XYZ file of C-alpha atoms in Angstrom:
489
model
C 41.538 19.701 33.403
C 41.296 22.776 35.385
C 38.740 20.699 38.151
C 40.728 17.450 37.797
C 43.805 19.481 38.890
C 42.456 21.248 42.064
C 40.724 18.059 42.805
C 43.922 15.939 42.905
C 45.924 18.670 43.665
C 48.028 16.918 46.453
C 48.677 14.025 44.635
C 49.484 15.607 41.172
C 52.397 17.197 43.428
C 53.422 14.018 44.452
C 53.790 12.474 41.085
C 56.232 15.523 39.716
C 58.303 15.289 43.141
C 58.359 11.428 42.920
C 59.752 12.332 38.848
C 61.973 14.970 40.218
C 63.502 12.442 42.447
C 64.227 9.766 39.883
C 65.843 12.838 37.308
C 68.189 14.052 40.138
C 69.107 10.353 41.287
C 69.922 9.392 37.367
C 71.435 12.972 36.055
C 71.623 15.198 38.781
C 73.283 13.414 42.109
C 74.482 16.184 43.336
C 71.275 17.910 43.613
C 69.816 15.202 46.062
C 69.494 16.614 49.176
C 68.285 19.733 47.801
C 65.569 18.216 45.796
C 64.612 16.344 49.030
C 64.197 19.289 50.953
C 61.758 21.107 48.599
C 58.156 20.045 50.363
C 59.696 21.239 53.554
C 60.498 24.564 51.768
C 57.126 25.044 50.307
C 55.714 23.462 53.215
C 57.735 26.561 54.955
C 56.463 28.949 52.625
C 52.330 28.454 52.655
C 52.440 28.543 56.246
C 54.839 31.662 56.759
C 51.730 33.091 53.961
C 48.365 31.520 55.376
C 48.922 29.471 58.582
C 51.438 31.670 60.562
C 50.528 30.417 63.686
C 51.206 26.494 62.300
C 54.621 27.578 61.471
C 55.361 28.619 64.981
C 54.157 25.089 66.035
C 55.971 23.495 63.359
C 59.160 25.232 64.201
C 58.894 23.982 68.103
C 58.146 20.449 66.812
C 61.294 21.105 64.223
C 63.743 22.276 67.042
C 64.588 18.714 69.325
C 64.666 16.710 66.006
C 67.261 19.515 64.389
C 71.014 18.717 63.507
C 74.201 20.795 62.958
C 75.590 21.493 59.797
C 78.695 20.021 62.166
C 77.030 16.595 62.599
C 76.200 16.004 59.442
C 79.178 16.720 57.966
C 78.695 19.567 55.821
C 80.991 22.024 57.814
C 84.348 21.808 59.568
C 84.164 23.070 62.899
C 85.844 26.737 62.438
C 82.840 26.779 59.728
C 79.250 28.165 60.193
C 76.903 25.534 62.549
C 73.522 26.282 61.580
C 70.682 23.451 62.917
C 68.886 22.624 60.559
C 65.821 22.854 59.931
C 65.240 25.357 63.023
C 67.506 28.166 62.520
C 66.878 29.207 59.081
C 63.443 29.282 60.222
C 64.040 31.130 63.064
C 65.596 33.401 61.015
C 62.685 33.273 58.001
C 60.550 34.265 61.062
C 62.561 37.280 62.173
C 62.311 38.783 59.032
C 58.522 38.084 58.208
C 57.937 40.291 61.590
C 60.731 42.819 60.490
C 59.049 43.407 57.080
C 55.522 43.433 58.819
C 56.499 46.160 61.324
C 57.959 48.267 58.285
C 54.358 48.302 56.603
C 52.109 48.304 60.000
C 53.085 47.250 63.488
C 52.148 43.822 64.349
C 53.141 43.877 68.332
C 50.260 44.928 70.910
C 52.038 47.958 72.507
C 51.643 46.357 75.770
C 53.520 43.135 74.812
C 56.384 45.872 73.666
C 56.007 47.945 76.799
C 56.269 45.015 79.352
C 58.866 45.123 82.106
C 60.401 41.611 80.705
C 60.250 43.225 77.507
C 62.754 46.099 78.753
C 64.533 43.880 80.508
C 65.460 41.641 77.369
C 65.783 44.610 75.042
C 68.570 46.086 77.728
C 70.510 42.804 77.405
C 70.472 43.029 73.922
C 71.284 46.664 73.691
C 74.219 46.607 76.084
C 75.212 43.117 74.447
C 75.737 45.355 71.232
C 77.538 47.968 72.916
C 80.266 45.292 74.087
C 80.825 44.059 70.405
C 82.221 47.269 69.752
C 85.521 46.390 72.431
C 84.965 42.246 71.395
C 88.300 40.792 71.252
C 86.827 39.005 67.873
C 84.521 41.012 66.858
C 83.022 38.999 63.814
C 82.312 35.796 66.422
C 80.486 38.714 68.887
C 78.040 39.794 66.189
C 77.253 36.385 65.260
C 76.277 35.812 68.655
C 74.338 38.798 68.394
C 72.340 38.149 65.543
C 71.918 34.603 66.687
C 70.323 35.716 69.824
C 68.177 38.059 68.087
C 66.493 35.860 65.947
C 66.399 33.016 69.139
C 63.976 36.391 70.570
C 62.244 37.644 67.855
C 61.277 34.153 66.683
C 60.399 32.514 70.200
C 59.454 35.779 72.109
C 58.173 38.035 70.217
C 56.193 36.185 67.369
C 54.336 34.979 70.927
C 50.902 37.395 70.749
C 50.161 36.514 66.904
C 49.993 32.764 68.112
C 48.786 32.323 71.977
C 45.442 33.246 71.255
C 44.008 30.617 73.818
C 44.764 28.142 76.362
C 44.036 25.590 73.028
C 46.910 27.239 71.342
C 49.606 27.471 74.064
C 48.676 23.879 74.681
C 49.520 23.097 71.099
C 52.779 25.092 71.114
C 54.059 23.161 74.269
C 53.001 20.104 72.804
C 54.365 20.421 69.501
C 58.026 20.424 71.093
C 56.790 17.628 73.692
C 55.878 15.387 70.948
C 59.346 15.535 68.941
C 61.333 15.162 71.636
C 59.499 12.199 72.738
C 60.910 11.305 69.231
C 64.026 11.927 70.425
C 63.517 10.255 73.886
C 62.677 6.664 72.244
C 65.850 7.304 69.760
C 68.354 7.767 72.796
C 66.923 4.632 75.137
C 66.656 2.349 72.331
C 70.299 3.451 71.754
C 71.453 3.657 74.987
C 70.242 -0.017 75.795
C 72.885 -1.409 72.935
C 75.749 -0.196 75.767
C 73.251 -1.399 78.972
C 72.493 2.192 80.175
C 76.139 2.805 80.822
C 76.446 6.533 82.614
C 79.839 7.710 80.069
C 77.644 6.222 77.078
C 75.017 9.073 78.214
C 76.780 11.819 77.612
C 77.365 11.027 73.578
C 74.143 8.726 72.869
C 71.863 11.875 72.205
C 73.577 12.717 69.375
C 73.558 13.596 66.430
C 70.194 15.781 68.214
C 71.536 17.472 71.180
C 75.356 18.278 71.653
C 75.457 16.193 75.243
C 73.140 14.445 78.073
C 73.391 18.179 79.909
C 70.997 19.852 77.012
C 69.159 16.692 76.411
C 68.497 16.585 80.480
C 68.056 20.566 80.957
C 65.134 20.258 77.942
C 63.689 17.510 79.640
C 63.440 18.924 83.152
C 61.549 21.922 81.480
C 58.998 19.505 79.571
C 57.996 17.166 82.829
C 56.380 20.132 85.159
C 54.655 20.969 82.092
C 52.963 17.738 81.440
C 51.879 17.327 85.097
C 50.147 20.525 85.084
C 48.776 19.529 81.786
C 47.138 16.039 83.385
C 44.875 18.567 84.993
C 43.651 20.784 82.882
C 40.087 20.505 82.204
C 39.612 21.652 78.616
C 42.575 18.784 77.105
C 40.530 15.751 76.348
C 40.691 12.776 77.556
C 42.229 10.918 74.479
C 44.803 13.677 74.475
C 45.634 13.476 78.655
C 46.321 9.956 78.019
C 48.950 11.168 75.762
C 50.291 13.294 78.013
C 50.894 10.744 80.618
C 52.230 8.375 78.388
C 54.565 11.717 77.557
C 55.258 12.145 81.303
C 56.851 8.608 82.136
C 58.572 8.618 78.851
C 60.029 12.204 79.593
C 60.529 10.409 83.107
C 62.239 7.628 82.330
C 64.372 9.350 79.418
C 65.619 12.247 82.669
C 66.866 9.739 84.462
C 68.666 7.679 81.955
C 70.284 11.022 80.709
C 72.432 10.691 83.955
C 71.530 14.559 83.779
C 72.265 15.364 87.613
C 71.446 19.209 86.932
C 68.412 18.122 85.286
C 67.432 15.912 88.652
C 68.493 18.934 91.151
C 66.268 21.358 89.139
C 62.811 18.763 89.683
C 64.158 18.689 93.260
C 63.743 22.722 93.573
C 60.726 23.119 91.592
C 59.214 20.763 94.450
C 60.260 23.481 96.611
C 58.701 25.957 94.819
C 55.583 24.488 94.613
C 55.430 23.826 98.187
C 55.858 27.355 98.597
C 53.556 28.427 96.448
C 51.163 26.236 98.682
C 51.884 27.721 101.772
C 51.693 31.222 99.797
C 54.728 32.302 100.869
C 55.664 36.180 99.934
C 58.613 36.233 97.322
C 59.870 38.977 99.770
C 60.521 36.553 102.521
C 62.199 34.008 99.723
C 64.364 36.856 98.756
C 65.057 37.451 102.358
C 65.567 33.683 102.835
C 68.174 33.255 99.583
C 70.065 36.234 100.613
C 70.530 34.835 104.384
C 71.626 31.708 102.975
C 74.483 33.337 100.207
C 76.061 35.560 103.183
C 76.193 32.434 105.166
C 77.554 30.165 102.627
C 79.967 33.423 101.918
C 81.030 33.276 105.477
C 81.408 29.799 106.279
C 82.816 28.755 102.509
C 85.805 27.388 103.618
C 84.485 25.250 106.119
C 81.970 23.939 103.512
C 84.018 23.195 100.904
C 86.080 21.445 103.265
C 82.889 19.405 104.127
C 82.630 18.983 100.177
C 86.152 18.017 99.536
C 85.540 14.600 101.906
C 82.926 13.199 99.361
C 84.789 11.556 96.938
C 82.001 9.427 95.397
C 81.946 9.650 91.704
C 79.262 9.251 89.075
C 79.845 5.878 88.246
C 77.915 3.239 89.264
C 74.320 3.537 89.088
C 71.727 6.171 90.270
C 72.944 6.488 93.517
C 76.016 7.090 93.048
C 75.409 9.912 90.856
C 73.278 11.756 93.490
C 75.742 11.404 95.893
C 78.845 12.494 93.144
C 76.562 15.969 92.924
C 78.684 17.676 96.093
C 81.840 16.505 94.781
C 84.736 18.634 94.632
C 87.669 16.596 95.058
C 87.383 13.366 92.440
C 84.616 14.053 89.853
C 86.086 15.348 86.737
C 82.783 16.939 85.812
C 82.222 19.119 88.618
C 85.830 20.164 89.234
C 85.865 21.059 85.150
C 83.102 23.447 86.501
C 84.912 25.155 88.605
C 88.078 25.318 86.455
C 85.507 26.820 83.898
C 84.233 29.199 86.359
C 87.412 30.317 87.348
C 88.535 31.351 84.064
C 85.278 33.547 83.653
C 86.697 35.467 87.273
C 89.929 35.785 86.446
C 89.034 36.702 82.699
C 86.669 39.531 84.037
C 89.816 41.002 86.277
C 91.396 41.905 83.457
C 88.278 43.326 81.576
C 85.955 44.276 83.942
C 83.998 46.421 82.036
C 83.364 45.535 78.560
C 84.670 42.027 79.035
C 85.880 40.045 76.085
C 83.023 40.108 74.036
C 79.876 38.453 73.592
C 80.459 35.013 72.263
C 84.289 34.719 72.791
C 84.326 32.878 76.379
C 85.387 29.520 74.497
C 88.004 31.163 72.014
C 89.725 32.816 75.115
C 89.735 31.007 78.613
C 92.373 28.635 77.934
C 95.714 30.900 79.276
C 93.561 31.268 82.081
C 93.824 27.643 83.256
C 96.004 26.949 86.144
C 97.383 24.102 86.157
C 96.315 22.804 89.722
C 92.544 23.397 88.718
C 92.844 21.465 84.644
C 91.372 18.082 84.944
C 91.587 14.940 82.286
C 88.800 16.924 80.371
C 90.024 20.019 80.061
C 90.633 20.960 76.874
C 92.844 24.601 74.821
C 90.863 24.069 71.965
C 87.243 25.837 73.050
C 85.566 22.098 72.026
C 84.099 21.060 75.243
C 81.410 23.998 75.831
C 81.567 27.167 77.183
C 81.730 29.023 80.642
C 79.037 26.338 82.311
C 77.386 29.299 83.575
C 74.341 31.392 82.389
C 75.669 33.937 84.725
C 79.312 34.043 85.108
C 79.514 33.661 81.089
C 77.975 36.949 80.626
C 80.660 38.204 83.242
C 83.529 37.080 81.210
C 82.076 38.420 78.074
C 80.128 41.320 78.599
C 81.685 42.600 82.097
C 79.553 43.263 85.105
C 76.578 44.757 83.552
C 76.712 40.950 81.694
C 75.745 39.636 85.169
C 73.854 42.146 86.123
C 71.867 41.760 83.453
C 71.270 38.048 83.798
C 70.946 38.377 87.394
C 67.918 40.650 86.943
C 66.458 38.835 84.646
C 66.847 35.882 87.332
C 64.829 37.951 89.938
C 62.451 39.321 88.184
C 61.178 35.702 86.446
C 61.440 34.385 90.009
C 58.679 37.963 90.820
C 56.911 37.589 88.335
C 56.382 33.883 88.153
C 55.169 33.924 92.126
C 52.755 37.328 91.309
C 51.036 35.124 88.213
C 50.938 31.839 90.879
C 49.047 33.671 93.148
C 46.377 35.483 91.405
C 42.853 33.965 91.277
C 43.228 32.775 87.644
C 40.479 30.299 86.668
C 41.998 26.444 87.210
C 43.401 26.000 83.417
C 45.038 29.167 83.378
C 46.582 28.544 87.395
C 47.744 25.319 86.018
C 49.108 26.558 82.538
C 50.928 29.236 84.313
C 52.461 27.108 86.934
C 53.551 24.625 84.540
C 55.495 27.222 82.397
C 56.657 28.946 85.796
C 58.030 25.389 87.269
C 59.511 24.762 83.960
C 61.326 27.957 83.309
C 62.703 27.663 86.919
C 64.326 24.692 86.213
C 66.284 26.301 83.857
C 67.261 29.087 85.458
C 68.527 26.494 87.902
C 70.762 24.806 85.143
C 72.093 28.797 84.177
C 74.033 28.387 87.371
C 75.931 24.936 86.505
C 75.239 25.606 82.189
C 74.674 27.641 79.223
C 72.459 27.007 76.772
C 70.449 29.777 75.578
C 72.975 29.750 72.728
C 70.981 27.012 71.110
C 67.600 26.470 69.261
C 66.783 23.626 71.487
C 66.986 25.604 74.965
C 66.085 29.302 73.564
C 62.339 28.071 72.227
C 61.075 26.511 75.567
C 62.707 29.698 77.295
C 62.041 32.647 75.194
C 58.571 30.748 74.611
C 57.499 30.423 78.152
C 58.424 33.715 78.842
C 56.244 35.009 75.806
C 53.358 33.042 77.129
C 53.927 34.191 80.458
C 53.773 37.702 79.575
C 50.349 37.042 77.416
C 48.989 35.737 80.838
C 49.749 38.308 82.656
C 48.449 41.073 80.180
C 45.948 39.021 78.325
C 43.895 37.178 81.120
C 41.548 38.965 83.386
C 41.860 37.115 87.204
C 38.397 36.465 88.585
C 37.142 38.761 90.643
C 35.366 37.420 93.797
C 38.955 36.411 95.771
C 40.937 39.490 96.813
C 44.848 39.015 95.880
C 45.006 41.273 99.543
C 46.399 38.115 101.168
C 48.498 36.655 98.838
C 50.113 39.707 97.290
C 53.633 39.225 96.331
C 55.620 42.118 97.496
């Protein structure tokens, strides 16, 4: 009996789940869904206890394919919103490395000691200091403890996984792959209402909350796959994949009518041309800085420049390239700027503290003006937050918020050029890039979104980060090409 058993071990299971199922659908009704979600709970379980590193990858393939307790019904929305089934084990995660570090630390001391590290750990740290003053403070610590498991679970849990170029190849992947899922869902979908541009914005649900996430997760992927066509150690079976991945991810971008997601591809071109013509970072510092005190200086001639193009994203392609610049007609963009508005004026009246993490939504709507509310503006805190990774943190957490993010903003943009230009061998130059070009388009989005309160924007962005770091502290450059010329100062 005893051989029999661990001999048909796997199907035995399947028999008492199958009888299970029949019991609860006959006696038991209410039970359903929680009898159906047992093999992903002991599926959860064996790899959290043997195959840690497979629940990592099974958590980014999890994440697009996840749903809101919201969508499916099971909350109101003044209730709790986990997504399921990513958050809980996000959460599962953060206190399996918790627990560890109580018995033996698990974290290489360099991973810990890393200027990104710091730099995360301050946000957090002065994030907690401004629940304390949170003008509702039970929302601020959920945001808190949100974002802490969003880093302990995508940045931190990083060294016990990336133990190769194999692994961080299977970690990017395992997202790719499910949100190629995702990608064939929303066209075949989309096609019912012939590609319409307002169907785009709703069609990606019940996965992603609108066509900005869905295009902002998409834009990260498609650098990523390029630099994946030419790595040398993916097989061949496998780059075929990829490219098939590439035009899907492709195709799915610009269906998404995502015009953030379009402007980002357009300044990671820039980037990599830069990186080409190895370019210092100083001189791009230099270069930005020029350009904001002249945009600063000339801003009402600009926006008078702006205010002509009344073209808006209706149409086809073209016209939703063109509605990008404008400030006078497109509800979209001139919703931005009511949004961003409210985060200044919002931050006048608590500049130091600010409102509290998590609260921008719950608070901005006495801060309308009427001259600047469009036909989507909303008092009810439904229609997203500040639209700004920066100027969110401004409203909420005062100006060390910004500061904070803004640093964080430079130092990526450092760090990312110092990594491009040492002499790594070819799979690591083109692994790093990709995660560089990708995590720069997001950073691009933080100016016109927020996401990095979700599962399905925190992973690719607390995870490139984590693999970034392992690069830089993990892999040894070769040594016959002095970084004397290209070093990024």
């Amino acid at each position: 009996m005893v051989k029999l058993a661990n001999k048909y071990f796997v199907e035995f299971l399947t028999i008492v789940f199958i009888g299970l199922i029949a019991y609860t659908l006959v006696y038991k009704k209410d039970y359903f869904y929680i009898v159906c979600a047992l093999p992903i709970l002991l599926t959860i379980v064996y790899l959290a206890i043997f195959k840690f590193n497979y629940l990592v990858y099974f958590l980014a393939f999890c994440t697009p394919l996840a749903v809101t307790l919201q969508e499916i019904g099971l909350t109101t929305r003044s209730g709790p919103n986990l997504s399921l089934p990513s958050e809980p084990i996000m959460i599962g995660i953060m206190f399996l490395y918790i627990l560890n570090n109580i018995y033996k630390p698990i974290n290489d001391k360099k991973f810990l000691t890393h200027p990104l590290s710091y730099l995360i750990l301050a946000q957090i740290i002065w994030m907690a200091i401004t629940i304390v003053t949170s003008t509702e403070i039970i929302i601020s610590i959920k945001y808190l403890i949100s974002r802490l498991w969003y880093v302990f679970s995508c940045y931190l849990i990083i060294p016990l996984v990336i133990k190769n170029k194999t692994s961080i190849v299977n970690f990017i992947l395992s997202y790719a792959i499910s949100l190629s899922i995702v990608i064939v869902y929303t066209l075949i979908n989309h096609a019912k209402y012939n590609f319409n541009d307002k169907a785009a914005d709703w069609i990606v649900s019940p996965f992603y909350n609108d066509h900005t996430a869905y295009g902002a997760a998409l834009s990260m992927y498609i650098p990523m796959l390029v630099c994946l066509l030419f790595v040398s150690s993916v097989s061949k079976t496998l780059k075929i994949i990829i490219a098939f991945l590439f035009v899907l991810f492709s195709v799915g971008l610009v269906a998404s009518f995502a015009r953030a997601g379009w402007l980002s591809l357009v300044i990671v071109l820039f980037v990599w041309l830069t990186i080409l013509l190895k370019i210092k970072f100083r001189t791009l510092l230099i270069t930005f800085i020029t350009l904001i005190t002249l945009f600063l200086a000339f801003r009402v001639e600009i926006f008078m420049v702006l205010g002509r193009n009344n073209t808006d994203a209706e149409g086809g392609f073209a016209n939703n390239i063109e509605s990008i610049s404008n400030i006078s007609t497109d509800a979209s963009n001139l919703e931005r700027l009511n949004r961003w508005s409210c985060a200044l004026r919002m931050w006048q009246d608590k500049p130091v503290f600010g409102w509290g993490p998590g609260t921008y939504m719950f608070k901005y709507a006495p801060y309308q003006l009427s001259s600047q509310r469009t036909i989507i503006s909303t008092n009810f805190g439904t229609n997203g937050n500040a639209h700004s990774e920066y100027l969110g943190p401004l409203a909420e957490q005062g100006v060390l918020g910004i500061l904070g993010m803004l640093a964080m903003l430079i130092y990526i943009i450092w760090f990312g050029y110092k990594l491009a230009y040492r002499n790594y061998e070819k799979d690591i130059k083109l692994l790093t890039l990709g995660l560089f070009f990708g995590l720069i388009t997001y950073l691009v989005h933080g100016f016109l979104n927020n996401f990095l309160d979700t599962d399905k924007l925190s992973l690719p962005f607390w995870g490139f980060l984590g693999i970034l770091v392992c690069i830089d502290l993990y892999y040894t450059p070769e040594p016959e090409t002095s970084n004397k010329d290209v070093a990024v100062t």
